[in-house]
GROMACS .gro file of N, CA and C in nm:
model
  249
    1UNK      N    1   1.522   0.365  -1.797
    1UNK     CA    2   1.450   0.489  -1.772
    1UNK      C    3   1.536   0.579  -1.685
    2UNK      N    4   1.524   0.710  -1.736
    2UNK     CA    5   1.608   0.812  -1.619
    2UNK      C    6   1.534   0.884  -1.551
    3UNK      N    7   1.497   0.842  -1.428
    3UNK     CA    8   1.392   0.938  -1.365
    3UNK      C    9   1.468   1.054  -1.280
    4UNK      N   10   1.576   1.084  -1.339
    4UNK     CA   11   1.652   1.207  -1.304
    4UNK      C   12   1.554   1.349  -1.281
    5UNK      N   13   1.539   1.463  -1.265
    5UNK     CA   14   1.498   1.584  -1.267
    5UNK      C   15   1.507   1.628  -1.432
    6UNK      N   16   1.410   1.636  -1.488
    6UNK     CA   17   1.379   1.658  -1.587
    6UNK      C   18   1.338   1.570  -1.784
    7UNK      N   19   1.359   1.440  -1.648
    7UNK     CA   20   1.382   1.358  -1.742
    7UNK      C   21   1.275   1.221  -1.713
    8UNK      N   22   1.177   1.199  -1.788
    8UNK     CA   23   1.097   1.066  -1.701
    8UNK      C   24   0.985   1.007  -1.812
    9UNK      N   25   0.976   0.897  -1.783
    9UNK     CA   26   0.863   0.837  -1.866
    9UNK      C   27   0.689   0.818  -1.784
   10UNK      N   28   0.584   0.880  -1.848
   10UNK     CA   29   0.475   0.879  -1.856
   10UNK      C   30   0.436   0.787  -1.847
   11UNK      N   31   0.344   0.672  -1.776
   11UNK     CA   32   0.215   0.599  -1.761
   11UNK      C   33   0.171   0.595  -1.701
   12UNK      N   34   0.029   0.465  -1.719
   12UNK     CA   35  -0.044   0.491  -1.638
   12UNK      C   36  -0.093   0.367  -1.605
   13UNK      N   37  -0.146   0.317  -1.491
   13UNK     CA   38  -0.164   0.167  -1.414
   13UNK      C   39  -0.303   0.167  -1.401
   14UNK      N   40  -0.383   0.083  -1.491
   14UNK     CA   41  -0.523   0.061  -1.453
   14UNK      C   42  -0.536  -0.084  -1.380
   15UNK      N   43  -0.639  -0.032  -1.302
   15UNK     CA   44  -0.681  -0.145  -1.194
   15UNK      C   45  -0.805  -0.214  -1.190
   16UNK      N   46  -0.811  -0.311  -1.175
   16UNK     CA   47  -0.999  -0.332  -1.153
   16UNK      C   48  -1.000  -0.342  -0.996
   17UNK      N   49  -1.118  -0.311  -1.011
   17UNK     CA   50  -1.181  -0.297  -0.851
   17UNK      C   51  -1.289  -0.325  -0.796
   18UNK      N   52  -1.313  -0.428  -0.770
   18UNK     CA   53  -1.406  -0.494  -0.712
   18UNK      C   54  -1.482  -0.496  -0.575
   19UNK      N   55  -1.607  -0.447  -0.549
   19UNK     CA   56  -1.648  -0.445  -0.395
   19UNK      C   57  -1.752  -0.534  -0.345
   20UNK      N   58  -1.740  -0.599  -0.303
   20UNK     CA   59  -1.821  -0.733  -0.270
   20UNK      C   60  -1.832  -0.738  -0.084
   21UNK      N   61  -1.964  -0.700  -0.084
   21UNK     CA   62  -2.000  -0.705   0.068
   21UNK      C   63  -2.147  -0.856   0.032
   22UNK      N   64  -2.137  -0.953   0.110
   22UNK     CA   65  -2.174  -1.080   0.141
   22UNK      C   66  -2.244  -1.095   0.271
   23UNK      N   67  -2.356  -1.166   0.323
   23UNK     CA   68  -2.394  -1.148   0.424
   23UNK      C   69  -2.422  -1.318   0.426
   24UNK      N   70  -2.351  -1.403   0.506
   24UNK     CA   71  -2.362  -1.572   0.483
   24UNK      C   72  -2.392  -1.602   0.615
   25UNK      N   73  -2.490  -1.682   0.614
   25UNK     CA   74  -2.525  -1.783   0.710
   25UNK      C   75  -2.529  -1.884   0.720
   26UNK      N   76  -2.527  -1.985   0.825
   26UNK     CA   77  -2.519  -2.136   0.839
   26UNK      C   78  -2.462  -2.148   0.655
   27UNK      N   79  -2.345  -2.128   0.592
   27UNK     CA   80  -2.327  -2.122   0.475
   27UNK      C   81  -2.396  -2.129   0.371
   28UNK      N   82  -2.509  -2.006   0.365
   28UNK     CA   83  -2.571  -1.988   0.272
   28UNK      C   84  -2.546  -1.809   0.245
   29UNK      N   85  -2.545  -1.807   0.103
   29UNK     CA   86  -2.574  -1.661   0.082
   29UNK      C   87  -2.664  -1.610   0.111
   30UNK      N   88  -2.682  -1.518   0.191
   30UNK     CA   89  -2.831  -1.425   0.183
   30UNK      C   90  -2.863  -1.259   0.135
   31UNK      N   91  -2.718  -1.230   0.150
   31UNK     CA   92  -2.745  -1.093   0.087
   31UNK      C   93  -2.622  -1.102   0.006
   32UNK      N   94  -2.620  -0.990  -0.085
   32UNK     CA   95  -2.525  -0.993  -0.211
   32UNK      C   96  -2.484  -0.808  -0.231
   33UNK      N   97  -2.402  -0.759  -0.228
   33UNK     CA   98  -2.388  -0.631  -0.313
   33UNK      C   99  -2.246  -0.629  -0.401
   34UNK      N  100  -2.237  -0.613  -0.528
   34UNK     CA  101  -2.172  -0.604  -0.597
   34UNK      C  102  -2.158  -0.475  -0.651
   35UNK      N  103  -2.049  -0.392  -0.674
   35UNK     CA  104  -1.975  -0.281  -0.731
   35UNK      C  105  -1.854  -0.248  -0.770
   36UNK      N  106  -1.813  -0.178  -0.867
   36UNK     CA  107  -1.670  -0.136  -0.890
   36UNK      C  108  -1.645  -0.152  -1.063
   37UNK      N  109  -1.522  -0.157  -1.041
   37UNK     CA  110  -1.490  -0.108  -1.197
   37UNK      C  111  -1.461  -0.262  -1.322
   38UNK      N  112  -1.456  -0.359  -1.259
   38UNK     CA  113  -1.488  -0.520  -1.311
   38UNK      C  114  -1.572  -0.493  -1.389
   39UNK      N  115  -1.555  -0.619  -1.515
   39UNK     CA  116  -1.666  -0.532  -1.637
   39UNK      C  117  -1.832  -0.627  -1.568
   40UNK      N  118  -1.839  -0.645  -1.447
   40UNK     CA  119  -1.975  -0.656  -1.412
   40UNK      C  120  -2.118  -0.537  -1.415
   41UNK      N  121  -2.111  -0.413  -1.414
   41UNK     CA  122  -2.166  -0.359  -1.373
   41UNK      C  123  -2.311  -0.318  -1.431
   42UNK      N  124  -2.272  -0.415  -1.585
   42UNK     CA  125  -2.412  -0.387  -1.598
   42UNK      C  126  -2.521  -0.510  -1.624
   43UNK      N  127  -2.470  -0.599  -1.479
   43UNK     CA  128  -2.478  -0.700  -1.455
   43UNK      C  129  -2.485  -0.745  -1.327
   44UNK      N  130  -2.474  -0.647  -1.260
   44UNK     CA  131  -2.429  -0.676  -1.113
   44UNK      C  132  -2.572  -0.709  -1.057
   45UNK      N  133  -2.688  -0.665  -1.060
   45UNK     CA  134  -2.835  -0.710  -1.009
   45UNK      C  135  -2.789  -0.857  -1.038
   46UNK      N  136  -2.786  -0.858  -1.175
   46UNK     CA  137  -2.803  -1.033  -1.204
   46UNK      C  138  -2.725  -1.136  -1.110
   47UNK      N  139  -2.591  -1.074  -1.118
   47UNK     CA  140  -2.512  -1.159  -1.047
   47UNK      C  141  -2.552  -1.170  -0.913
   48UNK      N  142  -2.632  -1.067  -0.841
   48UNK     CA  143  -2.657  -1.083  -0.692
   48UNK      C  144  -2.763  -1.180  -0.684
   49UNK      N  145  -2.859  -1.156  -0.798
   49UNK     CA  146  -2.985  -1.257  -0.824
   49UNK      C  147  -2.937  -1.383  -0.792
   50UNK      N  148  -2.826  -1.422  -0.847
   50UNK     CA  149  -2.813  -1.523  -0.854
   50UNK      C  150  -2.709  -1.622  -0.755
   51UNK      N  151  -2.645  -1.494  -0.655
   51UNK     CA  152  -2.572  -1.554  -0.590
   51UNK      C  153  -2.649  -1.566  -0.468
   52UNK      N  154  -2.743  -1.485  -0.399
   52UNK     CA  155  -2.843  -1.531  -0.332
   52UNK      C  156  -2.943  -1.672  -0.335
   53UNK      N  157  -2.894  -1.709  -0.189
   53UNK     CA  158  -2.959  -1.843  -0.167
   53UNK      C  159  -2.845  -1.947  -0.230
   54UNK      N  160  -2.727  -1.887  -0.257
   54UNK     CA  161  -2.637  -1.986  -0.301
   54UNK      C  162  -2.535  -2.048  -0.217
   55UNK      N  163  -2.507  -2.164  -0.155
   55UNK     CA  164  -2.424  -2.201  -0.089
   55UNK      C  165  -2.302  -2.145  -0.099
   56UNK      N  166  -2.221  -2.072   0.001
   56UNK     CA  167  -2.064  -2.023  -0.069
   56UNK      C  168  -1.964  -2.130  -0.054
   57UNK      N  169  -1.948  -2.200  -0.176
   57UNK     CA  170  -1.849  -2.301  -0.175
   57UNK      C  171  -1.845  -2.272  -0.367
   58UNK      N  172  -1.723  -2.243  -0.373
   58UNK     CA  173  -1.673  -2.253  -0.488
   58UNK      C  174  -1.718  -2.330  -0.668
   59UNK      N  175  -1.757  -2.449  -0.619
   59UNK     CA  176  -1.808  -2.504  -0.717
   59UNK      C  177  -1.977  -2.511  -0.736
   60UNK      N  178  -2.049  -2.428  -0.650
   60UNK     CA  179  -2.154  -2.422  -0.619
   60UNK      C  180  -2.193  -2.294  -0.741
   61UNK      N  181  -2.116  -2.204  -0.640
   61UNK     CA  182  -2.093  -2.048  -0.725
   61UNK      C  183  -2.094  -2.019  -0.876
   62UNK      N  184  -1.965  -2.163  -0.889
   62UNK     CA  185  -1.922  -2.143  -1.032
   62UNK      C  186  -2.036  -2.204  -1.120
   63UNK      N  187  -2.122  -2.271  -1.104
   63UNK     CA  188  -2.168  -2.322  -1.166
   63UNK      C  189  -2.321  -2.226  -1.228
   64UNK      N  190  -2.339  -2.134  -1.086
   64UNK     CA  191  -2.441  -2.067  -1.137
   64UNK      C  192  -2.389  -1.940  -1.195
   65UNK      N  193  -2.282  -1.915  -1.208
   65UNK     CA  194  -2.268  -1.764  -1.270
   65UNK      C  195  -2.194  -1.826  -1.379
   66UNK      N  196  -2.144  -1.959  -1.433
   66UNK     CA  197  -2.111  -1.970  -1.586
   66UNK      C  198  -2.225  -1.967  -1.669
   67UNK      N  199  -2.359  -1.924  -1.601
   67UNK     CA  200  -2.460  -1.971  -1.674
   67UNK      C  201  -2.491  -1.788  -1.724
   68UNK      N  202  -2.446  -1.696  -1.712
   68UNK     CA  203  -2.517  -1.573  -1.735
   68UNK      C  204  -2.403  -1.484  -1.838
   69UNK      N  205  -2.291  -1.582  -1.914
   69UNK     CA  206  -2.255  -1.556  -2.014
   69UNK      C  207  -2.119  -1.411  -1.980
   70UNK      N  208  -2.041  -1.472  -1.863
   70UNK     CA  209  -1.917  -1.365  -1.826
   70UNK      C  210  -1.833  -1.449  -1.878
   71UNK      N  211  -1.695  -1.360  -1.859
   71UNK     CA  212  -1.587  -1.418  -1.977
   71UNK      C  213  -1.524  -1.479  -1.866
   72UNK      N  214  -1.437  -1.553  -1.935
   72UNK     CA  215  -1.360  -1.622  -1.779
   72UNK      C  216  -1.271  -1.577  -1.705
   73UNK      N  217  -1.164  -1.432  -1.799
   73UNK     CA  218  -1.118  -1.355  -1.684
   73UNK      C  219  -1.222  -1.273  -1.617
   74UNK      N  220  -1.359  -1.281  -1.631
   74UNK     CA  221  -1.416  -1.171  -1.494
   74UNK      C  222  -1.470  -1.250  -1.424
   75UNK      N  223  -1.508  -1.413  -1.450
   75UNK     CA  224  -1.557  -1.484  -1.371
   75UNK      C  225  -1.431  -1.554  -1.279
   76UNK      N  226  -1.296  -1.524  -1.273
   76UNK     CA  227  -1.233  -1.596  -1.214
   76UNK      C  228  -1.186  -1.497  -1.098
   77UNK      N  229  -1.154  -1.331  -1.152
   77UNK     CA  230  -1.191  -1.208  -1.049
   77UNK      C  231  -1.286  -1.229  -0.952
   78UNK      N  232  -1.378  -1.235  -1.022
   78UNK     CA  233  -1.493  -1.257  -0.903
   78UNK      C  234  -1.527  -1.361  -0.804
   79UNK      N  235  -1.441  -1.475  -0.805
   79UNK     CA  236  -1.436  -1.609  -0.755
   79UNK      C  237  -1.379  -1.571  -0.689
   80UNK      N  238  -1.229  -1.493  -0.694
   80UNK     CA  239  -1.129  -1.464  -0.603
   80UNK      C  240  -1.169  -1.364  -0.489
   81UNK      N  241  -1.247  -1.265  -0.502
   81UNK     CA  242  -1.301  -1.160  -0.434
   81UNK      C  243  -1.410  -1.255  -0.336
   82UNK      N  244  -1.524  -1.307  -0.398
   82UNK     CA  245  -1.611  -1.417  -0.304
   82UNK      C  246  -1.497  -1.500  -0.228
   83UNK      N  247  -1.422  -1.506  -0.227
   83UNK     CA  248  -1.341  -1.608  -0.157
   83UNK      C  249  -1.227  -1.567  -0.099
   0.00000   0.00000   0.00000
């Protein structure tokens, strides 16, 4: 590529973006908010549904959100963000 003065190549970098505010006690979930550009969003109630009252430990997590039919790259995003 020649990114000289007058000379340059065009693209563009998409991102996902994930916002996950958690409110945990004695390690339990109690509050949940989920947002952003992850293909959760029209899903995100559910997922809070369900991460409430959920222990935050990894295999706890995973077990209740393989159940609401996400693909495994957005369920492994979202593991990483909870964690």
């Amino acid at each position: 590529r020649n990114f000289s003065l007058g000379s340059f190549d065009c693209f563009t970098i998409a991102k996902k973006v994930l916002d996950i505010q958690l409110n945990i006690e004695k390690g339990i979930i109690n509050q949940v908010k989920l947002s952003g550009s992850l293909a959760i969003n029209d899903r995100a109630e559910l997922l809070e549904q369900q991460l409430i009252g959920c222990p935050h430990e990894i295999s706890e997590i995973t077990n209740r959100l393989s159940t609401i039919g996400l693909t495994e790259e957005t369920l492994e995003e979202l593991l990483k963000g909870l964690f």
